[in-house]
XYZ file of C-alpha atoms in Angstrom:
449
model
C -0.153 0.039 -0.023
C 2.738 2.520 0.952
C 4.784 1.494 -2.075
C 1.862 2.083 -4.435
C 1.166 5.567 -2.788
C 4.938 6.520 -3.297
C 4.862 5.568 -6.924
C 1.571 7.616 -7.481
C 3.203 10.616 -5.922
C 6.282 10.297 -8.211
C 4.236 9.940 -11.158
C 2.186 12.963 -10.256
C 5.383 15.067 -9.699
C 6.913 13.985 -13.000
C 3.770 14.922 -14.935
C 3.978 18.527 -13.635
C 7.782 19.085 -13.726
C 9.025 21.387 -16.382
C 12.536 22.495 -17.499
C 13.693 25.642 -15.615
C 13.124 28.865 -17.593
C 16.228 31.073 -17.597
C 15.839 34.817 -17.676
C 16.611 36.576 -20.850
C 20.271 37.465 -21.340
C 20.470 41.127 -21.112
C 23.172 43.776 -20.485
C 22.336 43.672 -16.779
C 22.525 39.843 -16.505
C 25.909 39.570 -18.091
C 29.046 39.889 -15.976
C 30.367 43.383 -15.523
C 34.016 44.302 -14.644
C 35.866 47.131 -13.094
C 37.778 49.076 -15.741
C 40.912 50.660 -14.284
C 41.945 53.846 -15.993
C 45.542 54.190 -14.781
C 46.436 57.808 -14.813
C 43.685 58.073 -17.288
C 46.284 57.622 -19.947
C 43.743 56.751 -22.410
C 42.950 57.644 -26.122
C 39.894 57.235 -28.272
C 41.464 54.497 -30.565
C 42.379 52.312 -27.660
C 39.103 52.851 -25.899
C 37.108 51.712 -28.951
C 39.289 48.691 -29.413
C 39.028 47.626 -25.745
C 35.251 48.098 -25.653
C 34.986 45.974 -28.828
C 36.982 43.228 -27.089
C 35.049 43.404 -24.001
C 31.768 43.073 -25.906
C 33.073 39.997 -27.865
C 34.074 38.464 -24.473
C 30.457 38.692 -23.275
C 30.698 41.412 -20.738
C 27.552 43.445 -20.035
C 29.557 46.588 -18.940
C 32.376 48.154 -17.043
C 32.778 50.332 -14.136
C 35.374 53.075 -14.867
C 37.668 53.767 -11.914
C 40.535 56.152 -12.295
C 43.600 55.884 -10.280
C 46.808 58.037 -10.241
C 50.279 57.322 -8.721
C 51.069 54.552 -11.138
C 54.452 54.604 -12.883
C 54.933 54.666 -16.710
C 53.295 56.808 -19.327
C 53.189 59.801 -16.971
C 53.331 62.166 -19.899
C 50.075 60.757 -21.165
C 48.103 61.263 -17.850
C 44.848 63.242 -18.231
C 43.690 65.174 -15.240
C 40.535 63.757 -13.678
C 37.370 65.674 -14.857
C 39.415 67.933 -17.056
C 37.892 68.800 -20.382
C 40.061 66.318 -22.086
C 39.059 63.693 -19.568
C 35.383 64.476 -20.100
C 36.045 64.054 -23.936
C 37.389 60.689 -23.359
C 34.439 59.762 -21.149
C 31.959 61.147 -23.734
C 33.605 59.035 -26.442
C 33.405 55.882 -24.216
C 29.699 56.390 -23.545
C 29.075 56.796 -27.333
C 30.910 53.652 -28.281
C 29.610 51.540 -25.338
C 26.034 52.495 -26.505
C 26.806 51.421 -30.009
C 28.093 48.113 -28.688
C 25.295 47.552 -26.208
C 27.564 47.872 -23.208
C 26.664 49.578 -20.069
C 29.099 52.074 -18.247
C 29.209 52.861 -14.644
C 31.621 55.127 -12.864
C 33.255 55.434 -9.460
C 32.414 58.513 -7.557
C 35.988 59.835 -7.605
C 39.489 58.738 -8.524
C 41.010 55.815 -6.537
C 38.885 53.997 -3.995
C 36.148 56.474 -2.911
C 33.605 54.076 -1.654
C 32.059 54.182 1.760
C 29.070 55.101 3.789
C 27.746 54.827 7.393
C 27.994 51.041 7.201
C 31.743 51.324 6.793
C 33.318 51.376 10.238
C 36.550 53.157 11.045
C 38.276 49.771 11.395
C 37.300 48.936 7.752
C 37.912 52.395 6.218
C 40.533 52.558 3.616
C 41.217 56.196 4.274
C 40.842 58.591 7.045
C 40.174 62.189 6.824
C 41.868 64.222 9.568
C 42.119 67.883 10.367
C 45.418 68.990 11.811
C 46.583 72.447 12.291
C 50.307 73.355 11.870
C 52.054 76.431 13.283
C 52.442 79.277 10.713
C 56.155 79.744 11.311
C 57.279 76.493 9.577
C 59.176 76.627 6.350
C 56.165 77.003 3.988
C 55.301 80.304 5.704
C 58.978 81.215 6.143
C 59.654 81.143 2.468
C 56.519 83.290 1.905
C 58.076 86.010 4.178
C 61.386 85.758 2.378
C 59.505 86.773 -0.721
C 57.621 89.354 1.103
C 60.770 91.011 2.512
C 62.363 90.953 -0.996
C 59.250 92.935 -2.171
C 59.605 95.307 0.803
C 63.202 96.060 -0.310
C 61.949 96.782 -3.791
C 58.786 98.699 -2.766
C 58.972 99.833 0.876
C 55.389 99.986 1.753
C 54.749 100.050 5.499
C 52.085 97.481 5.356
C 54.601 94.890 4.134
C 56.996 95.650 6.971
C 54.148 95.642 9.516
C 52.685 92.310 8.351
C 56.074 90.674 8.688
C 56.576 92.211 12.191
C 53.141 90.949 13.302
C 53.916 87.534 12.237
C 57.098 87.555 14.286
C 55.464 88.905 17.346
C 52.528 86.369 17.048
C 55.219 83.623 17.454
C 57.189 85.527 19.946
C 60.169 85.515 17.538
C 60.612 81.822 18.311
C 61.055 78.769 16.167
C 58.874 75.680 16.131
C 60.604 73.521 18.627
C 62.387 76.071 20.641
C 66.103 77.000 21.076
C 67.379 73.359 20.720
C 65.677 72.896 17.381
C 68.252 71.849 14.623
C 65.720 71.259 11.941
C 66.522 73.501 8.981
C 62.847 73.626 7.985
C 61.977 75.164 11.375
C 65.011 77.649 11.327
C 63.701 79.151 7.930
C 61.682 81.624 9.931
C 64.825 83.022 11.310
C 65.669 84.590 7.872
C 62.870 87.216 8.226
C 63.490 87.588 12.076
C 67.171 88.505 11.319
C 66.269 90.837 8.483
C 63.741 92.657 10.655
C 66.441 92.802 13.396
C 68.753 94.539 10.976
C 66.090 97.106 10.324
C 65.202 97.607 13.906
C 67.526 95.770 16.337
C 65.275 94.833 19.019
C 66.870 91.924 21.018
C 63.872 89.640 21.011
C 64.026 89.302 17.269
C 67.544 87.892 17.468
C 67.372 85.807 20.684
C 65.848 82.512 19.859
C 67.194 81.954 16.313
C 70.607 82.792 17.491
C 70.379 80.485 20.430
C 69.335 77.560 18.116
C 72.189 78.238 15.722
C 74.604 78.764 18.565
C 73.741 75.207 19.894
C 74.602 73.727 16.479
C 77.796 75.796 16.270
C 79.036 74.520 19.731
C 78.449 70.833 18.664
C 80.567 68.513 16.604
C 77.542 67.203 14.605
C 77.564 68.148 10.859
C 74.999 65.746 9.289
C 71.906 67.850 9.859
C 71.168 68.872 6.171
C 70.418 65.472 4.748
C 67.957 66.868 2.178
C 68.889 69.667 -0.151
C 65.863 71.911 0.673
C 67.656 72.422 4.014
C 70.404 74.505 2.372
C 67.978 77.179 1.526
C 66.068 77.037 4.804
C 69.166 77.447 7.118
C 72.247 78.508 5.378
C 71.047 82.316 4.938
C 70.468 82.213 8.807
C 73.941 81.236 9.507
C 75.327 83.850 7.014
C 73.134 86.689 8.312
C 74.247 85.777 12.030
C 77.804 85.991 10.966
C 77.333 89.376 9.300
C 75.293 90.686 12.462
C 77.739 89.320 15.166
C 81.009 89.574 12.984
C 81.773 86.061 14.136
C 83.293 83.759 11.572
C 82.288 80.600 13.562
C 78.964 80.849 11.775
C 80.566 80.827 8.407
C 82.752 77.834 9.404
C 79.941 75.721 10.844
C 77.700 76.483 7.801
C 80.455 75.317 5.485
C 81.079 72.047 7.492
C 77.331 71.207 7.357
C 77.001 72.166 3.712
C 80.117 70.266 2.702
C 78.886 67.072 4.423
C 75.744 67.226 2.403
C 77.685 67.858 -0.754
C 80.293 65.251 -0.384
C 79.145 62.664 2.193
C 75.331 62.243 2.485
C 74.096 59.184 0.654
C 77.550 57.685 0.317
C 79.413 60.167 -1.885
C 77.313 63.298 -1.381
C 74.222 64.775 -2.888
C 75.957 66.781 -5.470
C 76.782 65.321 -8.881
C 79.713 67.325 -10.289
C 79.318 65.686 -13.692
C 75.692 67.033 -14.084
C 76.275 70.033 -11.870
C 72.955 69.235 -10.099
C 71.813 67.812 -6.797
C 69.940 64.581 -5.843
C 67.201 65.536 -3.352
C 68.376 63.166 -0.677
C 69.962 59.699 -0.213
C 66.842 57.973 -1.677
C 67.625 59.360 -5.096
C 71.399 58.752 -5.442
C 72.319 55.961 -8.052
C 71.271 53.267 -8.743
C 67.989 55.149 -8.412
C 66.838 56.257 -11.884
C 63.956 58.121 -13.523
C 61.672 56.013 -15.966
C 63.943 57.137 -18.872
C 67.081 55.857 -17.252
C 68.351 59.267 -16.206
C 69.299 60.505 -12.673
C 66.465 62.073 -10.759
C 67.080 65.804 -10.309
C 63.915 67.291 -8.783
C 63.348 70.919 -10.010
C 62.294 72.582 -6.772
C 64.980 70.824 -4.776
C 67.685 72.203 -7.180
C 65.817 75.520 -6.993
C 66.296 75.576 -3.263
C 70.100 75.125 -3.661
C 70.223 77.973 -6.257
C 68.366 80.194 -3.692
C 70.664 79.071 -0.923
C 73.740 80.190 -2.864
C 72.128 83.409 -3.873
C 70.951 84.409 -0.389
C 74.364 83.590 1.307
C 76.430 85.294 -1.489
C 74.086 88.318 -1.173
C 75.039 89.002 2.504
C 78.584 87.534 2.727
C 81.420 90.085 2.502
C 83.844 89.444 -0.410
C 86.551 88.148 1.926
C 84.284 85.836 4.000
C 85.362 82.133 4.498
C 84.283 79.797 1.784
C 82.474 82.479 -0.255
C 84.374 81.132 -3.369
C 82.859 77.788 -2.899
C 79.325 79.112 -2.932
C 80.036 81.285 -5.933
C 81.566 78.295 -7.892
C 78.552 76.126 -7.012
C 76.290 78.925 -8.143
C 77.996 79.288 -11.456
C 78.064 75.469 -12.041
C 74.400 75.165 -11.488
C 73.763 78.247 -13.797
C 75.664 76.410 -16.522
C 73.475 73.177 -16.142
C 70.035 74.841 -16.177
C 69.608 76.565 -19.540
C 69.583 73.558 -21.782
C 66.868 72.054 -19.582
C 64.402 74.918 -19.970
C 61.146 74.151 -21.802
C 60.126 75.996 -25.008
C 57.290 77.574 -22.856
C 59.904 79.022 -20.422
C 59.157 76.566 -17.510
C 61.392 73.693 -16.180
C 59.859 70.227 -15.755
C 59.721 68.844 -12.248
C 62.153 66.107 -13.334
C 65.052 68.036 -14.846
C 66.502 65.071 -16.811
C 63.297 63.145 -17.695
C 60.775 65.384 -19.405
C 58.268 62.411 -19.634
C 58.126 61.879 -15.849
C 55.232 64.225 -14.992
C 56.521 66.683 -17.575
C 54.715 70.016 -17.717
C 54.609 73.561 -16.354
C 55.704 73.959 -12.822
C 56.098 77.315 -11.187
C 58.099 76.896 -8.005
C 61.245 75.421 -9.471
C 61.004 77.807 -12.413
C 60.669 80.808 -10.120
C 63.649 79.895 -7.974
C 65.725 79.321 -11.230
C 64.608 82.731 -12.442
C 65.366 84.292 -9.149
C 68.867 82.884 -9.326
C 69.504 83.920 -12.809
C 68.154 87.447 -12.478
C 70.241 87.925 -9.347
C 73.310 86.823 -11.307
C 72.634 89.440 -13.999
C 72.057 92.070 -11.321
C 75.381 91.283 -9.634
C 77.575 90.982 -12.769
C 78.032 87.157 -12.536
C 76.172 86.016 -15.569
C 76.378 87.096 -19.296
C 73.371 89.309 -20.155
C 73.340 88.180 -23.768
C 72.904 84.452 -22.802
C 70.704 84.783 -19.775
C 68.288 87.732 -20.293
C 66.294 85.797 -22.928
C 66.139 82.741 -20.679
C 64.909 84.875 -17.736
C 62.323 86.810 -20.063
C 60.855 83.523 -21.361
C 60.533 82.067 -17.776
C 58.992 85.321 -16.304
C 56.537 85.780 -19.199
C 55.534 82.122 -18.878
C 54.724 82.349 -15.259
C 52.844 85.572 -15.542
C 50.884 84.492 -18.510
C 50.109 80.974 -17.576
C 50.075 80.775 -13.677
C 48.309 83.915 -12.315
C 44.524 83.811 -11.938
C 42.377 87.023 -11.929
C 42.056 86.718 -8.182
C 45.873 86.379 -7.623
C 45.815 82.622 -7.106
C 48.959 81.021 -8.581
C 48.546 77.851 -10.694
C 51.080 75.225 -11.592
C 52.429 75.070 -8.046
C 53.541 71.512 -7.052
C 52.490 70.764 -3.519
C 54.840 69.631 -0.769
C 56.943 66.585 -1.411
C 60.484 65.420 -2.389
C 60.287 64.287 -6.037
C 58.547 64.642 -9.386
C 55.590 62.325 -8.614
C 54.568 63.959 -5.342
C 51.374 66.096 -5.260
C 50.560 65.261 -8.950
C 48.818 66.185 -11.008
C 49.915 69.798 -11.081
C 47.676 72.158 -13.263
C 46.518 75.607 -13.546
C 43.640 74.982 -11.166
C 45.281 72.406 -8.836
C 45.560 73.641 -5.311
C 48.625 72.565 -3.337
C 48.488 71.582 0.280
C 50.253 74.775 1.200
C 50.293 77.707 -1.228
C 52.185 80.305 0.653
C 55.746 79.099 -0.268
C 54.767 79.260 -3.974
C 53.988 82.986 -3.687
C 57.255 83.355 -1.770
C 59.214 81.864 -4.700
C 57.267 84.048 -7.056
C 57.843 87.183 -5.129
C 61.737 86.359 -4.890
C 61.828 85.946 -8.732
C 59.730 89.043 -9.426
C 61.809 91.300 -6.989
C 64.915 90.355 -8.911
C 63.448 90.592 -12.359
C 62.273 94.026 -11.433
C 65.686 95.328 -10.882
C 66.946 94.203 -14.318
C 68.216 97.034 -16.412
């Protein structure tokens, strides 16, 4: 009886069973994939080819995700959401529609996904707000430029603005009188210049105490990155002039020479190319993508500015002055062949394909150095005046916005790839040092006869 009932149930089920009905194969039911646009280094021909291949492979669509920071083909990178980038996207949408493909897009470049369901432990990125004191190097460089402007155009408001800044920080440096960091000593350049105008002791005290601490020690390896030369060397030179004590010149030379000849193994200066590696991370065997040595534009600009600013204040018979003049002239020989047709210098001086393009800060510092050389009879006017004019015209024409904002300023970093992409509208993490560099250049260009 039970067996008969089971057979009857199986027969009934078999009579009603049907083959499963699959949904229609549409764009949405096909597999999709993420489509990385690395550096957005894309072009219309390749986009059409790839879309065709994806369609043949049976994909239903792609999610475009741009990402920057990759190495290779940097010269072909397209700024995210720029007009050219939007043109590439429009082409992609047209071609995808023709091929029956869907296109989705990430909300921004990189990995921008998130929401309230993503806990801090799972987040791929944190957004933090951190205040920094306004007497670090970025602001210090701005005041170097402001004081150069004041020497050219002695408006009281420029002087008062600098004095207010010094008073706000009680004429101190970031970490007090034991601070050996060159970046933090940069503020002392302006303090000392203001002291020379009005010798109030508080303007001298802290920066002198910090440098005296270095002079009294045997340590000479402090300046292990070339930016430090510009930040600190003028402070030593100014103190030597103010106090008439050659100990500052001797210590400055000892620390400078260690950077030049010993840091990184054999020093950060390459006498063959007459340029500087930024720090030990970039000495050979490190190479740029094209196989050349990495000479960062702004880093070498800092060295040029360091030489100018110490030569400007040192007496003709000061110890080691000849070394700084020789270094200045060597770099002046290296730079002219590297200038771009538009007047700028690339961020990578020996590899124009590595984030090549206009960049204001390195260009301004080189222009500052060359104009100073003409004004002081160290450079040939016939050779260097056209170079200076082309650079200055390029910066004025291509960098200055109507509201005074400066474009093409590479943000803080240590090498060509940092703070990219650099463009007319890109905003660096700190913008004050860019203005300082521009004012230094402009103040010397203004003096040209």
